[in-house]
mmCIF file of C-alpha atoms in Angstrom:
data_model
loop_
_atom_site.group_PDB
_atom_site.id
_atom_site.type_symbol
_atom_site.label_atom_id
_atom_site.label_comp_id
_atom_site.label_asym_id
_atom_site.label_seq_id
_atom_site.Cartn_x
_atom_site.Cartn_y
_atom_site.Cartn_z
ATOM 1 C CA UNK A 383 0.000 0.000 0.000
ATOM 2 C CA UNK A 384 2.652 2.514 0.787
ATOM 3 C CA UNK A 385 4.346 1.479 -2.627
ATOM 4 C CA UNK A 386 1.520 2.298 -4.443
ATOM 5 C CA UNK A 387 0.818 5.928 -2.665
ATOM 6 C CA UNK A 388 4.217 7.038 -3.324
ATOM 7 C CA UNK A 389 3.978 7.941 -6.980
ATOM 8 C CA UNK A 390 0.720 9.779 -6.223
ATOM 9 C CA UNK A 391 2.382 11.948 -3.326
ATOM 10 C CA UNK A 392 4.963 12.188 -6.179
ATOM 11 C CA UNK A 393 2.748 13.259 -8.949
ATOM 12 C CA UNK A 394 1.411 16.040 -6.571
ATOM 13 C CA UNK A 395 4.813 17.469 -5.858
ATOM 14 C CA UNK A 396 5.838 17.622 -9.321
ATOM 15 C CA UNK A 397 1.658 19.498 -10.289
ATOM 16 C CA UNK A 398 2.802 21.848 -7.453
ATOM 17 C CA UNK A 399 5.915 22.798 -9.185
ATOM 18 C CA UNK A 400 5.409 23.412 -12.395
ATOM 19 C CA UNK A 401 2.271 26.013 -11.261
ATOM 20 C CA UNK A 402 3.297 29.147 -10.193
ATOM 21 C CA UNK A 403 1.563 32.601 -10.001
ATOM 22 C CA UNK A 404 2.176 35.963 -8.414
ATOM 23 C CA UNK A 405 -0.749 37.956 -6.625
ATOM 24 C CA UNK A 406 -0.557 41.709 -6.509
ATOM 25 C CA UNK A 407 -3.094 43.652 -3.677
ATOM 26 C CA UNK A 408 -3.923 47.512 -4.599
ATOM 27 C CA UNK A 409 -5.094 47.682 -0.927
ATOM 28 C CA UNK A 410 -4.671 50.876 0.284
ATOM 29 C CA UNK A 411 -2.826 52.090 -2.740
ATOM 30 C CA UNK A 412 -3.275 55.785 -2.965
ATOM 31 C CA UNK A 413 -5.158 57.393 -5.282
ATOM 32 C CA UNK A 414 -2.375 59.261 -8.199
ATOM 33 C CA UNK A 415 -2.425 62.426 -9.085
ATOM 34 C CA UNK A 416 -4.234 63.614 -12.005
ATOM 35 C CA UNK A 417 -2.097 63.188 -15.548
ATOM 36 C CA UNK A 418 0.354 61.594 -13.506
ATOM 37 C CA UNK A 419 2.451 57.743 -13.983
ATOM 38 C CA UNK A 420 3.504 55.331 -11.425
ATOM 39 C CA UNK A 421 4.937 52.235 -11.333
ATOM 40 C CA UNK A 422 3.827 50.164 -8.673
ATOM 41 C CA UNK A 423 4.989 46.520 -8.801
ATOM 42 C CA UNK A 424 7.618 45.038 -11.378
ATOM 43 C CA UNK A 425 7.036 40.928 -11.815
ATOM 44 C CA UNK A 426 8.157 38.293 -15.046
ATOM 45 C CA UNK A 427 5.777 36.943 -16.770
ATOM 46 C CA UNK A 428 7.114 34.352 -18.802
ATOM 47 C CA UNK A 429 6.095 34.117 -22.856
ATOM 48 C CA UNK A 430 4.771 30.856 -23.634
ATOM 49 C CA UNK A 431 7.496 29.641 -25.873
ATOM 50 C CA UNK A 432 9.754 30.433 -22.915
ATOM 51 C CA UNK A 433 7.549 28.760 -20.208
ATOM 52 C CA UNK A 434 8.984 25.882 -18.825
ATOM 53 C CA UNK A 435 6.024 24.133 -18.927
ATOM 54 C CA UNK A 436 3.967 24.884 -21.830
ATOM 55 C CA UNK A 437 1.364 22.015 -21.886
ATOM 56 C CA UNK A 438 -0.270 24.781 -18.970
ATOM 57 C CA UNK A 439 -1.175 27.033 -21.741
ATOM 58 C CA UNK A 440 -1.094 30.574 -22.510
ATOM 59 C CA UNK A 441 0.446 32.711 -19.982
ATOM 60 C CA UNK A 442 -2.099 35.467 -18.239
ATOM 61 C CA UNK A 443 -3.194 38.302 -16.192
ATOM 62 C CA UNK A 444 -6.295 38.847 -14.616
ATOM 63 C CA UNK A 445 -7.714 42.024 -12.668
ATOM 64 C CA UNK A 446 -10.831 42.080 -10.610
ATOM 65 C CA UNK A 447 -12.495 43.684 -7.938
ATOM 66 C CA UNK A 448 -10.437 46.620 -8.399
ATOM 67 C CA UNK A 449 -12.488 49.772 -6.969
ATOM 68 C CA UNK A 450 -12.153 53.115 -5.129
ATOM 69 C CA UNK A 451 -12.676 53.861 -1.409
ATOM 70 C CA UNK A 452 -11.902 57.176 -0.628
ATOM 71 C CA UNK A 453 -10.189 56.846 3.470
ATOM 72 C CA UNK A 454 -10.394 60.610 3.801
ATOM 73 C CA UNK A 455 -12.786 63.592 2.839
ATOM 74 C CA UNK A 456 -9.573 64.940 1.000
ATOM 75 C CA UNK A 457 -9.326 61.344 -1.156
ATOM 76 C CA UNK A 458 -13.029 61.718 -1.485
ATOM 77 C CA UNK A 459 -12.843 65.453 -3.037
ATOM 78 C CA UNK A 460 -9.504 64.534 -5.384
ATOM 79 C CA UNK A 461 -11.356 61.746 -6.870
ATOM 80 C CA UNK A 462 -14.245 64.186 -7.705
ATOM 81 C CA UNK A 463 -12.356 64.906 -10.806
ATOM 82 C CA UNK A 464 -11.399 61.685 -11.625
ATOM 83 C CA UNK A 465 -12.895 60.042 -15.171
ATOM 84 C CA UNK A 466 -10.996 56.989 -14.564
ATOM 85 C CA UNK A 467 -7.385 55.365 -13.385
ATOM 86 C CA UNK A 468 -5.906 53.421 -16.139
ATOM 87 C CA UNK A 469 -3.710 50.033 -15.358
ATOM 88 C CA UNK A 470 -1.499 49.081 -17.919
ATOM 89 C CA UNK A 471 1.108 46.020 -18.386
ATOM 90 C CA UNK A 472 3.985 46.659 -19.953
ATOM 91 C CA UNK A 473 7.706 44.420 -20.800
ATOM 92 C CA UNK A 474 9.988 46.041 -18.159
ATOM 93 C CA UNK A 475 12.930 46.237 -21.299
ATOM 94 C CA UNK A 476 10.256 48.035 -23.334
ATOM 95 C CA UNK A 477 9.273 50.852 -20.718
ATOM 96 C CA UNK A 478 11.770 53.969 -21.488
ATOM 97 C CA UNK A 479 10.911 52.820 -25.630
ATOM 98 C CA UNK A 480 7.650 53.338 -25.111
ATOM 99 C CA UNK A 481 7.037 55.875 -22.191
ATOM 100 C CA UNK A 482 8.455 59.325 -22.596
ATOM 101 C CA UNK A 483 9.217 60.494 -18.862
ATOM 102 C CA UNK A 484 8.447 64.057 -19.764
ATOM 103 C CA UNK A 485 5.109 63.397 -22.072
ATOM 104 C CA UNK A 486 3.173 60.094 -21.440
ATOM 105 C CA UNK A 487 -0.249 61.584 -21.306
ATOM 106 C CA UNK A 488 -1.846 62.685 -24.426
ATOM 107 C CA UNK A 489 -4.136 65.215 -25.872
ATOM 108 C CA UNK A 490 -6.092 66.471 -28.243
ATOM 109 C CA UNK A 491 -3.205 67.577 -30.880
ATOM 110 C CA UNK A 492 -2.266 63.697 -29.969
ATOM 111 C CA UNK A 493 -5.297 62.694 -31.207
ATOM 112 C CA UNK A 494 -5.591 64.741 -33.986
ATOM 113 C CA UNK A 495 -2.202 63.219 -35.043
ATOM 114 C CA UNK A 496 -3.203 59.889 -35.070
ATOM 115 C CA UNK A 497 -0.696 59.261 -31.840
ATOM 116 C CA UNK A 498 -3.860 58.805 -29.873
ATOM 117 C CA UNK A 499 -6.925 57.159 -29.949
ATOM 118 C CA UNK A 500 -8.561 60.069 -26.757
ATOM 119 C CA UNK A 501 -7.136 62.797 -24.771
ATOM 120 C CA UNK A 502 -5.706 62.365 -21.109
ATOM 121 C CA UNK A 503 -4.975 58.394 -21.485
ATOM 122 C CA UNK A 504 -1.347 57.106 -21.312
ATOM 123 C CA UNK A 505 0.571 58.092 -24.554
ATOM 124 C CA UNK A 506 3.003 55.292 -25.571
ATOM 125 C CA UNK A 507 5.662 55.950 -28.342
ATOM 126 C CA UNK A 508 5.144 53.166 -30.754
ATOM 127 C CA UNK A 509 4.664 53.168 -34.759
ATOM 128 C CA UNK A 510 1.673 55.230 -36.372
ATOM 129 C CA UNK A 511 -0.804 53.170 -37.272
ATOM 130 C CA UNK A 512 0.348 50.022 -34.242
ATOM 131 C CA UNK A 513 -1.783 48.717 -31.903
ATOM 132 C CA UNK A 514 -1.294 48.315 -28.155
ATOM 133 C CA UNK A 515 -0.583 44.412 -28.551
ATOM 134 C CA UNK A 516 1.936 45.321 -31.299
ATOM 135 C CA UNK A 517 3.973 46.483 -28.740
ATOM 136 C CA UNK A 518 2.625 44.376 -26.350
ATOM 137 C CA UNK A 519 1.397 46.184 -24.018
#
Protein backbone atom coordinates (compact mmCIF):
# COMPACT_ATOMS: atom_id res chain seq x y z
CA UNK A 1 0.00 0.00 0.00
CA UNK A 2 2.65 2.51 0.79
CA UNK A 3 4.35 1.48 -2.63
CA UNK A 4 1.52 2.30 -4.44
CA UNK A 5 0.82 5.93 -2.66
CA UNK A 6 4.22 7.04 -3.32
CA UNK A 7 3.98 7.94 -6.98
CA UNK A 8 0.72 9.78 -6.22
CA UNK A 9 2.38 11.95 -3.33
CA UNK A 10 4.96 12.19 -6.18
CA UNK A 11 2.75 13.26 -8.95
CA UNK A 12 1.41 16.04 -6.57
CA UNK A 13 4.81 17.47 -5.86
CA UNK A 14 5.84 17.62 -9.32
CA UNK A 15 1.66 19.50 -10.29
CA UNK A 16 2.80 21.85 -7.45
CA UNK A 17 5.92 22.80 -9.18
CA UNK A 18 5.41 23.41 -12.40
CA UNK A 19 2.27 26.01 -11.26
CA UNK A 20 3.30 29.15 -10.19
CA UNK A 21 1.56 32.60 -10.00
CA UNK A 22 2.18 35.96 -8.41
CA UNK A 23 -0.75 37.96 -6.63
CA UNK A 24 -0.56 41.71 -6.51
CA UNK A 25 -3.09 43.65 -3.68
CA UNK A 26 -3.92 47.51 -4.60
CA UNK A 27 -5.09 47.68 -0.93
CA UNK A 28 -4.67 50.88 0.28
CA UNK A 29 -2.83 52.09 -2.74
CA UNK A 30 -3.27 55.78 -2.96
CA UNK A 31 -5.16 57.39 -5.28
CA UNK A 32 -2.37 59.26 -8.20
CA UNK A 33 -2.42 62.43 -9.09
CA UNK A 34 -4.23 63.61 -12.00
CA UNK A 35 -2.10 63.19 -15.55
CA UNK A 36 0.35 61.59 -13.51
CA UNK A 37 2.45 57.74 -13.98
CA UNK A 38 3.50 55.33 -11.42
CA UNK A 39 4.94 52.23 -11.33
CA UNK A 40 3.83 50.16 -8.67
CA UNK A 41 4.99 46.52 -8.80
CA UNK A 42 7.62 45.04 -11.38
CA UNK A 43 7.04 40.93 -11.81
CA UNK A 44 8.16 38.29 -15.05
CA UNK A 45 5.78 36.94 -16.77
CA UNK A 46 7.11 34.35 -18.80
CA UNK A 47 6.10 34.12 -22.86
CA UNK A 48 4.77 30.86 -23.63
CA UNK A 49 7.50 29.64 -25.87
CA UNK A 50 9.75 30.43 -22.92
CA UNK A 51 7.55 28.76 -20.21
CA UNK A 52 8.98 25.88 -18.83
CA UNK A 53 6.02 24.13 -18.93
CA UNK A 54 3.97 24.88 -21.83
CA UNK A 55 1.36 22.02 -21.89
CA UNK A 56 -0.27 24.78 -18.97
CA UNK A 57 -1.18 27.03 -21.74
CA UNK A 58 -1.09 30.57 -22.51
CA UNK A 59 0.45 32.71 -19.98
CA UNK A 60 -2.10 35.47 -18.24
CA UNK A 61 -3.19 38.30 -16.19
CA UNK A 62 -6.30 38.85 -14.62
CA UNK A 63 -7.71 42.02 -12.67
CA UNK A 64 -10.83 42.08 -10.61
CA UNK A 65 -12.49 43.68 -7.94
CA UNK A 66 -10.44 46.62 -8.40
CA UNK A 67 -12.49 49.77 -6.97
CA UNK A 68 -12.15 53.12 -5.13
CA UNK A 69 -12.68 53.86 -1.41
CA UNK A 70 -11.90 57.18 -0.63
CA UNK A 71 -10.19 56.85 3.47
CA UNK A 72 -10.39 60.61 3.80
CA UNK A 73 -12.79 63.59 2.84
CA UNK A 74 -9.57 64.94 1.00
CA UNK A 75 -9.33 61.34 -1.16
CA UNK A 76 -13.03 61.72 -1.48
CA UNK A 77 -12.84 65.45 -3.04
CA UNK A 78 -9.50 64.53 -5.38
CA UNK A 79 -11.36 61.75 -6.87
CA UNK A 80 -14.25 64.19 -7.71
CA UNK A 81 -12.36 64.91 -10.81
CA UNK A 82 -11.40 61.69 -11.63
CA UNK A 83 -12.89 60.04 -15.17
CA UNK A 84 -11.00 56.99 -14.56
CA UNK A 85 -7.38 55.37 -13.38
CA UNK A 86 -5.91 53.42 -16.14
CA UNK A 87 -3.71 50.03 -15.36
CA UNK A 88 -1.50 49.08 -17.92
CA UNK A 89 1.11 46.02 -18.39
CA UNK A 90 3.98 46.66 -19.95
CA UNK A 91 7.71 44.42 -20.80
CA UNK A 92 9.99 46.04 -18.16
CA UNK A 93 12.93 46.24 -21.30
CA UNK A 94 10.26 48.03 -23.33
CA UNK A 95 9.27 50.85 -20.72
CA UNK A 96 11.77 53.97 -21.49
CA UNK A 97 10.91 52.82 -25.63
CA UNK A 98 7.65 53.34 -25.11
CA UNK A 99 7.04 55.88 -22.19
CA UNK A 100 8.46 59.33 -22.60
CA UNK A 101 9.22 60.49 -18.86
CA UNK A 102 8.45 64.06 -19.76
CA UNK A 103 5.11 63.40 -22.07
CA UNK A 104 3.17 60.09 -21.44
CA UNK A 105 -0.25 61.58 -21.31
CA UNK A 106 -1.85 62.69 -24.43
CA UNK A 107 -4.14 65.21 -25.87
CA UNK A 108 -6.09 66.47 -28.24
CA UNK A 109 -3.20 67.58 -30.88
CA UNK A 110 -2.27 63.70 -29.97
CA UNK A 111 -5.30 62.69 -31.21
CA UNK A 112 -5.59 64.74 -33.99
CA UNK A 113 -2.20 63.22 -35.04
CA UNK A 114 -3.20 59.89 -35.07
CA UNK A 115 -0.70 59.26 -31.84
CA UNK A 116 -3.86 58.81 -29.87
CA UNK A 117 -6.92 57.16 -29.95
CA UNK A 118 -8.56 60.07 -26.76
CA UNK A 119 -7.14 62.80 -24.77
CA UNK A 120 -5.71 62.37 -21.11
CA UNK A 121 -4.97 58.39 -21.48
CA UNK A 122 -1.35 57.11 -21.31
CA UNK A 123 0.57 58.09 -24.55
CA UNK A 124 3.00 55.29 -25.57
CA UNK A 125 5.66 55.95 -28.34
CA UNK A 126 5.14 53.17 -30.75
CA UNK A 127 4.66 53.17 -34.76
CA UNK A 128 1.67 55.23 -36.37
CA UNK A 129 -0.80 53.17 -37.27
CA UNK A 130 0.35 50.02 -34.24
CA UNK A 131 -1.78 48.72 -31.90
CA UNK A 132 -1.29 48.32 -28.15
CA UNK A 133 -0.58 44.41 -28.55
CA UNK A 134 1.94 45.32 -31.30
CA UNK A 135 3.97 46.48 -28.74
CA UNK A 136 2.63 44.38 -26.35
CA UNK A 137 1.40 46.18 -24.02
Amino acid sequence: MAFRSRPWCLSIVLLLRCVAGQIYTFDKVPLPEPRSLHTLYAFYVFSHQDAPERTLGQPMMRFHNLMFSATSPEDAEKARGYTGVQLSILPYRSFWKLILPDKFCSNTEDVQAGRASEANKLLTQKPLGSSDDDVNL
